[in-house]
């Protein structure tokens, strides 16, 4: 007969309950004990005991009081912003954004740099390390208090090995062990994920998306990427590359893409494509997308044409994704005003996809600003470090 260790089982239950309470508190900016008890489905004594243990560990603090309709005013509890920190990196080469963020999404210090063109991959990595060290030094946060670095990486990656397999915008960038390289030089863990997947981690909080609300998140950047959020999780694929919508073919026999294929979506609707198409139409070189948008808003025909065409092709790409995943909520992100593009995309979607769908697919502009692109990396670190965050919580007497 096998004798079960009841104390070990109780310990596991306590840890599970603590994790649940922490996750609910982390998702809410302020919540009462009664609401927390209801959401967790735990007894009042267990809920109170868990919150007290998290308070003792300085992970949770009172964050205010709920408006009372009479009687005793209940406290609101939330995660202590200063309980832990992380470094977030949005590596949208040639732009690199790095920040130190706190537990509640506050940015302690951040920088944004633009790498010179035609820089070798060795020089890019050296400059990236320098930027990371500068951000940590200027943040005023001791390195020992940083749980890790969360890095959003474009191109093709292997999240299992922390390797960047291929990134066509940097010469010679192939099979780079970027995670290990940074970790060895900075001295803290590095967690890597697709750059657009990390953007969605930050975006999701702004929309307060529940686990049962699916969404497609598409980012118009130098290329075009997508995060697929389904049943409470981002679909990563085998190595973390799910959602490379920019390299889906929307025009067979079209121009050659850097990936080697022809007619890829990002040849028609990315920032790079918009710049190139505007130059072709007007002969004007190096006009920023923000300026093209301003000219379109001012009524310039050429600018409106370029943005409308980008919207048309983006709508085709979105339609393919909507049909493939049967998801009707689509959020589109860009650092510039994408109104013209989204109007064209929605029109294409309505004409070609929504005609046959019982529930109509809708495109919404992102609520995430470029200043907060790095927070997705911080959130990745906090998720991966949850066990470390909770390891000092004393649960013996609960």
C-alpha positions as a printed NumPy array, in Angstrom:
array([[  0.   ,   0.   ,   0.   ],
       [  1.313,   3.488,  -0.96 ],
       [  1.12 ,   6.074,   1.818],
       [  0.613,   9.605,   0.469],
       [  2.48 ,  12.494,   2.037],
       [ -0.41 ,  14.753,   3.072],
       [  1.909,  17.634,   4.055],
       [  3.48 ,  17.629,   0.602],
       [  0.021,  17.711,  -1.005],
       [ -1.027,  20.628,   1.206],
       [  2.137,  22.481,   0.28 ],
       [  1.358,  22.086,  -3.422],
       [ -2.197,  23.338,  -2.854],
       [ -0.903,  26.394,  -1.016],
       [  1.536,  27.202,  -3.796],
       [ -1.203,  26.812,  -6.393],
       [ -3.549,  29.087,  -4.436],
       [ -0.811,  31.67 ,  -3.965],
       [ -0.051,  31.641,  -7.678],
       [ -3.735,  32.082,  -8.497],
       [ -4.165,  35.017,  -6.103],
       [ -1.01 ,  36.678,  -7.423],
       [ -2.145,  36.332, -11.053],
       [ -5.535,  37.901, -10.309],
       [ -3.925,  40.764,  -8.414],
       [ -1.471,  41.256, -11.279],
       [ -4.321,  41.555, -13.82 ],
       [ -6.17 ,  44.138, -11.749],
       [ -5.032,  47.622, -10.823],
       [ -6.898,  47.391,  -7.536],
       [ -9.25 ,  44.756,  -6.143],
       [-11.014,  44.175,  -2.819],
       [-10.654,  41.001,  -0.8  ],
       [-14.296,  40.159,  -1.502],
       [-13.879,  40.496,  -5.268],
       [-10.599,  38.592,  -5.101],
       [-12.278,  35.781,  -3.142],
       [-15.028,  35.57 ,  -5.764],
       [-12.676,  35.581,  -8.767],
       [-10.354,  32.983,  -7.209],
       [-13.157,  30.724,  -5.988],
       [-11.383,  30.313,  -2.661],
       [-12.64 ,  30.638,   0.902],
       [-12.395,  33.962,   2.691],
       [ -9.776,  32.74 ,   5.224],
       [ -7.589,  31.293,   2.446],
       [ -7.86 ,  34.475,   0.349],
       [ -7.01 ,  36.723,   3.304],
       [ -4.084,  34.514,   4.348],
       [ -2.61 ,  34.502,   0.847],
       [ -2.867,  38.273,   0.53 ],
       [ -1.237,  38.726,   3.934],
       [  1.643,  36.43 ,   2.94 ],
       [  2.142,  38.376,  -0.292],
       [  2.038,  41.619,   1.7  ],
       [  4.685,  40.339,   4.101],
       [  6.912,  39.6  ,   1.092],
       [  6.282,  43.179,  -0.192],
       [  4.886,  41.774,  -3.434],
       [  1.372,  43.117,  -2.76 ],
       [  0.357,  46.403,  -1.144],
       [ -2.853,  48.34 ,  -0.453],
       [ -3.382,  50.704,  -3.401],
       [ -6.398,  52.643,  -2.195],
       [ -9.95 ,  52.295,  -0.928],
       [-13.121,  51.423,  -2.778],
       [-15.915,  53.992,  -2.778],
       [-18.286,  52.951,  -0.037],
       [-22.084,  53.104,  -0.098],
       [-22.158,  52.847,   3.649],
       [-20.415,  50.769,   6.255],
       [-16.742,  49.997,   6.419],
       [-14.7  ,  51.113,   3.385],
       [-12.813,  48.126,   1.906],
       [ -9.181,  48.377,   0.875],
       [ -8.049,  47.776,  -2.687],
       [ -4.999,  45.556,  -3.154],
       [ -2.552,  45.368,  -6.035],
       [  0.971,  44.342,  -6.982],
       [  3.694,  46.555,  -5.56 ],
       [  5.307,  48.367,  -8.544],
       [  8.7  ,  48.271,  -6.835],
       [  8.547,  44.545,  -6.031],
       [ 10.518,  43.581,  -9.146],
       [ 11.944,  45.016, -12.368],
       [ 12.969,  43.868, -15.824],
       [ 14.623,  45.137, -18.992],
       [ 12.476,  45.181, -22.131],
       [ 13.95 ,  45.361, -25.644],
       [ 12.071,  46.103, -28.856],
       [ 14.704,  45.406, -31.496],
       [ 13.031,  46.809, -34.613],
       [ 16.235,  47.234, -36.551],
       [ 17.413,  49.84 , -37.485],
       [ 15.553,  51.194, -34.435],
       [ 16.267,  49.724, -31.009],
       [ 14.15 ,  50.631, -27.982],
       [ 15.229,  49.545, -24.5  ],
       [ 13.699,  50.295, -21.092],
       [ 13.742,  49.229, -17.471],
       [ 10.154,  48.652, -16.346],
       [  8.596,  48.013, -12.954],
       [  6.047,  45.39 , -11.932],
       [  3.043,  47.502, -12.986],
       [  4.252,  48.753, -16.348],
       [  5.934,  51.94 , -15.218],
       [  9.072,  52.858, -17.146],
       [ 12.015,  53.869, -14.954],
       [ 14.308,  54.785, -17.868],
       [ 14.281,  54.209, -21.621],
       [ 16.262,  55.002, -24.755],
       [ 15.688,  54.74 , -28.487],
       [ 18.523,  54.691, -31.002],
       [ 18.783,  54.239, -34.755],
       [ 21.649,  52.124, -36.022],
       [ 23.654,  53.386, -39.004],
       [ 22.95 ,  51.572, -42.288],
       [ 25.184,  48.722, -43.487],
       [ 26.513,  47.984, -39.993],
       [ 28.006,  44.493, -39.555],
       [ 26.267,  42.079, -37.205],
       [ 29.239,  42.183, -34.81 ],
       [ 29.016,  45.967, -34.513],
       [ 25.254,  45.802, -34.072],
       [ 25.638,  43.438, -31.116],
       [ 28.371,  45.579, -29.551],
       [ 26.211,  48.694, -29.786],
       [ 23.199,  46.811, -28.433],
       [ 25.171,  45.746, -25.351],
       [ 26.303,  49.3  , -24.826],
       [ 22.714,  50.52 , -25.016],
       [ 21.521,  47.9  , -22.508],
       [ 24.24 ,  48.834, -20.013],
       [ 23.469,  52.535, -20.404],
       [ 19.773,  51.976, -19.698],
       [ 20.468,  49.874, -16.596],
       [ 23.009,  52.382, -15.26 ],
       [ 20.721,  55.365, -15.856],
       [ 17.628,  53.68 , -14.413],
       [ 19.021,  53.762, -10.878],
       [ 17.926,  50.133, -10.378],
       [ 20.611,  47.765,  -9.119],
       [ 21.289,  44.917, -11.512],
       [ 20.639,  42.409,  -8.709],
       [ 17.001,  43.577,  -8.627],
       [ 16.439,  42.862, -12.32 ],
       [ 14.698,  39.551, -12.967],
       [ 15.909,  39.396, -16.551],
       [ 15.802,  40.824, -20.051],
       [ 12.888,  40.278, -22.427],
       [ 13.854,  40.766, -26.063],
       [ 11.524,  41.141, -29.033],
       [ 13.346,  39.923, -32.141],
       [ 12.217,  40.242, -35.783],
       [ 13.091,  37.686, -38.455],
       [ 13.17 ,  33.956, -37.772],
       [ 14.045,  32.798, -34.268],
       [ 14.291,  29.693, -32.109],
       [ 12.826,  30.488, -28.704],
       [ 13.95 ,  27.101, -27.377],
       [ 17.638,  27.891, -27.887],
       [ 17.466,  31.698, -27.686],
       [ 18.905,  31.885, -31.198],
       [ 18.153,  34.35 , -33.977],
       [ 18.231,  32.165, -37.078],
       [ 17.958,  34.741, -39.826],
       [ 17.322,  38.469, -40.076],
       [ 17.632,  39.8  , -43.607],
       [ 18.012,  43.477, -42.659],
       [ 21.464,  42.923, -41.073],
       [ 24.298,  41.654, -43.253],
       [ 25.701,  38.324, -42.057],
       [ 23.04 ,  37.896, -39.376],
       [ 22.507,  34.143, -39.311],
       [ 22.336,  31.641, -36.422],
       [ 23.246,  34.286, -33.845],
       [ 23.025,  33.114, -30.214],
       [ 21.828,  36.539, -29.2  ],
       [ 20.211,  35.392, -25.94 ],
       [ 23.335,  33.694, -24.632],
       [ 25.56 ,  36.529, -25.875],
       [ 23.62 ,  39.206, -23.988],
       [ 23.18 ,  37.073, -20.861],
       [ 26.899,  36.307, -20.619],
       [ 27.862,  39.972, -20.98 ],
       [ 25.128,  41.533, -18.813],
       [ 24.927,  38.754, -16.214],
       [ 21.149,  38.217, -16.028],
       [ 18.778,  35.823, -17.853],
       [ 17.527,  36.698, -21.335],
       [ 14.163,  35.584, -22.694],
       [ 13.482,  36.034, -26.403],
       [ 10.252,  36.101, -28.359],
       [  8.979,  37.316, -31.718],
       [  8.871,  41.123, -31.628],
       [  5.184,  41.392, -32.576],
       [  4.213,  38.734, -30.02 ],
       [  5.799,  40.92 , -27.359],
       [  3.996,  44.024, -28.606],
       [  0.728,  42.169, -28.167],
       [  1.604,  41.286, -24.567],
       [  1.568,  45.026, -23.843],
       [ -1.417,  45.711, -26.126],
       [ -3.597,  43.034, -24.526],
       [ -3.557,  44.816, -21.19 ],
       [ -4.774,  48.063, -22.772],
       [ -7.788,  46.239, -24.255],
       [ -8.336,  44.146, -21.103],
       [ -8.86 ,  41.078, -23.286],
       [-10.163,  38.068, -21.393],
       [ -8.872,  34.573, -22.071],
       [-12.049,  33.711, -23.947],
       [-11.771,  36.655, -26.365],
       [ -9.657,  35.776, -29.411],
       [ -7.838,  38.415, -31.463],
       [ -5.393,  38.934, -34.307],
       [ -2.768,  41.614, -33.647],
       [ -0.932,  42.943, -36.702],
       [  2.001,  45.359, -36.566],
       [  2.978,  47.507, -39.548],
       [  6.707,  48.024, -39.091],
       [  9.71 ,  47.811, -41.408],
       [  8.054,  44.47 , -42.138],
       [  4.642,  43.174, -41.081],
       [  4.099,  40.68 , -38.286],
       [  1.156,  39.13 , -36.467],
       [  0.31 ,  37.672, -33.065],
       [ -2.524,  35.137, -32.935],
       [ -4.29 ,  35.193, -29.566],
       [ -6.573,  32.221, -29.091],
       [ -8.031,  30.615, -25.957],
       [ -5.954,  32.791, -23.674],
       [ -2.586,  32.145, -25.309],
       [ -0.424,  33.506, -28.105],
       [  0.098,  30.783, -30.679],
       [  3.884,  30.563, -30.969],
       [  4.429,  27.658, -33.348],
       [  7.223,  25.148, -32.938],
       [ 10.044,  27.704, -32.626],
       [  8.18 ,  30.96 , -31.96 ],
       [  7.631,  32.152, -35.527],
       [  3.859,  31.781, -35.918],
       [  2.212,  34.805, -37.498],
       [  4.7  ,  35.828, -40.192],
       [  1.864,  37.315, -42.216],
       [  4.257,  39.71 , -43.943],
       [  5.705,  36.788, -45.879],
       [  2.408,  35.36 , -47.059],
       [  1.918,  35.757, -50.812],
       [ -0.904,  38.075, -51.861],
       [  0.155,  38.579, -55.487],
       [  1.543,  35.561, -57.31 ],
       [  4.464,  36.483, -59.55 ],
       [  4.925,  39.828, -57.816],
       [  8.252,  41.495, -56.996],
       [ 10.985,  39.45 , -55.337],
       [ 11.045,  39.74 , -51.543],
       [ 14.214,  39.576, -49.444],
       [ 12.901,  36.279, -48.058],
       [ 13.273,  34.8  , -51.559],
       [  9.575,  34.572, -52.361],
       [  7.534,  36.793, -54.676],
       [  4.538,  38.982, -53.952],
       [  4.796,  39.004, -50.128],
       [  2.398,  41.253, -48.213],
       [  5.134,  43.426, -46.746],
       [  6.204,  44.432, -50.258],
       [  2.905,  46.322, -50.481],
       [  1.873,  47.461, -46.996],
       [  4.91 ,  47.813, -44.677],
       [  6.593,  51.092, -43.751],
       [  9.374,  50.234, -46.186],
       [  6.854,  49.618, -48.97 ],
       [  5.003,  52.869, -48.292],
       [  8.277,  54.835, -48.476],
       [  9.324,  53.091, -51.679],
       [  5.94 ,  53.443, -53.387],
       [  5.727,  57.136, -52.523],
       [  9.186,  57.699, -53.991],
       [  8.17 ,  55.847, -57.155],
       [  5.047,  57.979, -57.512],
       [  6.557,  61.374, -56.665],
       [ 10.307,  61.028, -57.195],
       [ 10.859,  62.296, -53.635],
       [ 13.278,  60.202, -51.586],
       [ 13.427,  59.515, -47.853],
       [ 10.061,  61.037, -46.973],
       [  9.075,  59.664, -43.525],
       [  5.786,  57.805, -43.29 ],
       [  4.586,  60.345, -40.73 ],
       [  5.099,  63.086, -43.34 ],
       [  3.297,  61.054, -46.009],
       [  0.349,  60.707, -43.603],
       [  0.359,  64.47 , -42.971],
       [  0.321,  65.123, -46.706],
       [ -2.572,  62.711, -47.165],
       [ -4.506,  64.472, -44.404],
       [ -3.771,  67.724, -46.237],
       [ -5.355,  66.336, -49.389],
       [ -2.299,  65.389, -51.452],
       [ -3.474,  62.875, -54.068],
       [ -0.206,  60.918, -54.277],
       [  0.009,  60.397, -50.509],
       [ -3.635,  59.304, -50.299],
       [ -3.115,  56.892, -53.204],
       [ -0.087,  55.229, -51.611],
       [ -1.793,  54.795, -48.223],
       [ -5.053,  53.57 , -49.75 ],
       [ -3.193,  50.975, -51.818],
       [ -1.353,  49.82 , -48.691],
       [ -4.736,  49.459, -46.996],
       [ -6.137,  47.488, -49.927],
       [ -3.33 ,  44.936, -49.794],
       [ -3.345,  44.814, -45.992],
       [ -7.062,  44.024, -46.18 ],
       [ -6.299,  41.067, -48.438],
       [ -3.735,  39.773, -45.959],
       [ -6.077,  40.286, -43.019],
       [ -8.862,  38.536, -44.898],
       [ -6.65 ,  35.496, -45.397],
       [ -5.85 ,  35.429, -41.668],
       [ -9.506,  35.873, -40.676],
       [-10.497,  32.964, -42.901],
       [ -7.635,  30.82 , -41.66 ],
       [ -8.18 ,  31.285, -37.909],
       [-11.879,  32.242, -37.787],
       [-11.109,  35.235, -35.562],
       [-13.111,  38.444, -36.044],
       [-11.283,  40.948, -33.836],
       [ -8.263,  42.467, -35.596],
       [ -6.027,  45.097, -33.969],
       [ -3.503,  46.913, -36.16 ],
       [ -0.484,  48.697, -34.693],
       [  1.884,  51.28 , -36.165],
       [  3.812,  54.204, -34.722],
       [  2.146,  56.521, -37.263],
       [ -1.508,  57.451, -37.855],
       [ -2.875,  54.514, -39.837],
       [ -6.424,  55.824, -40.419],
       [ -6.165,  55.855, -44.222],
       [ -4.682,  52.365, -44.274],
       [ -7.283,  50.881, -41.936],
       [-10.146,  52.437, -43.874],
       [ -8.888,  50.745, -47.045],
       [ -8.285,  47.471, -45.228],
       [-11.774,  47.426, -43.688],
       [-13.318,  48.195, -47.071],
       [-11.472,  45.271, -48.648],
       [-12.48 ,  43.036, -45.758],
       [-16.147,  43.993, -46.087],
       [-16.193,  43.407, -49.833],
       [-14.38 ,  40.079, -49.899],
       [-14.721,  38.406, -46.505],
       [-17.604,  39.794, -44.463],
       [-20.174,  39.104, -47.179],
       [-20.204,  35.426, -46.251],
       [-19.604,  35.641, -42.483],
       [-22.363,  35.556, -39.902],
       [-20.189,  37.478, -37.467],
       [-18.366,  40.352, -39.174],
       [-14.626,  40.866, -38.838],
       [-13.666,  44.33 , -37.614],
       [-10.343,  46.169, -37.652],
       [ -9.392,  48.417, -34.736],
       [ -6.41 ,  50.771, -34.327],
       [ -3.899,  49.846, -31.644],
       [ -3.933,  51.653, -28.303],
       [ -0.224,  50.985, -27.732],
       [  2.128,  53.941, -28.194],
       [  5.73 ,  53.524, -29.32 ],
       [  6.94 ,  54.751, -25.914],
       [  5.574,  51.543, -24.39 ],
       [  6.702,  49.023, -27.012],
       [  9.35 ,  47.749, -24.581],
       [  6.82 ,  46.744, -21.921],
       [  6.011,  43.514, -23.732],
       [  9.561,  42.362, -23.045],
       [  9.203,  43.228, -19.374],
       [  5.944,  41.282, -19.173],
       [  7.619,  38.262, -20.747],
       [ 10.295,  38.335, -18.035],
       [  7.71 ,  38.62 , -15.258],
       [  5.77 ,  35.666, -16.65 ],
       [  8.858,  33.479, -16.958],
       [ 10.065,  34.52 , -13.489],
       [  6.842,  33.903, -11.589],
       [  8.289,  31.014,  -9.598],
       [ 11.251,  33.162,  -8.543],
       [  8.94 ,  36.048,  -7.617],
       [  6.879,  33.836,  -5.31 ],
       [  9.632,  31.636,  -3.87 ],
       [ 10.136,  33.814,  -0.789],
       [  6.45 ,  33.964,   0.141],
       [  6.013,  32.187,   3.477],
       [  3.069,  29.769,   3.212],
       [  3.838,  27.348,   6.045],
       [  1.098,  28.499,   8.382],
       [ -1.598,  29.006,   5.76 ]])
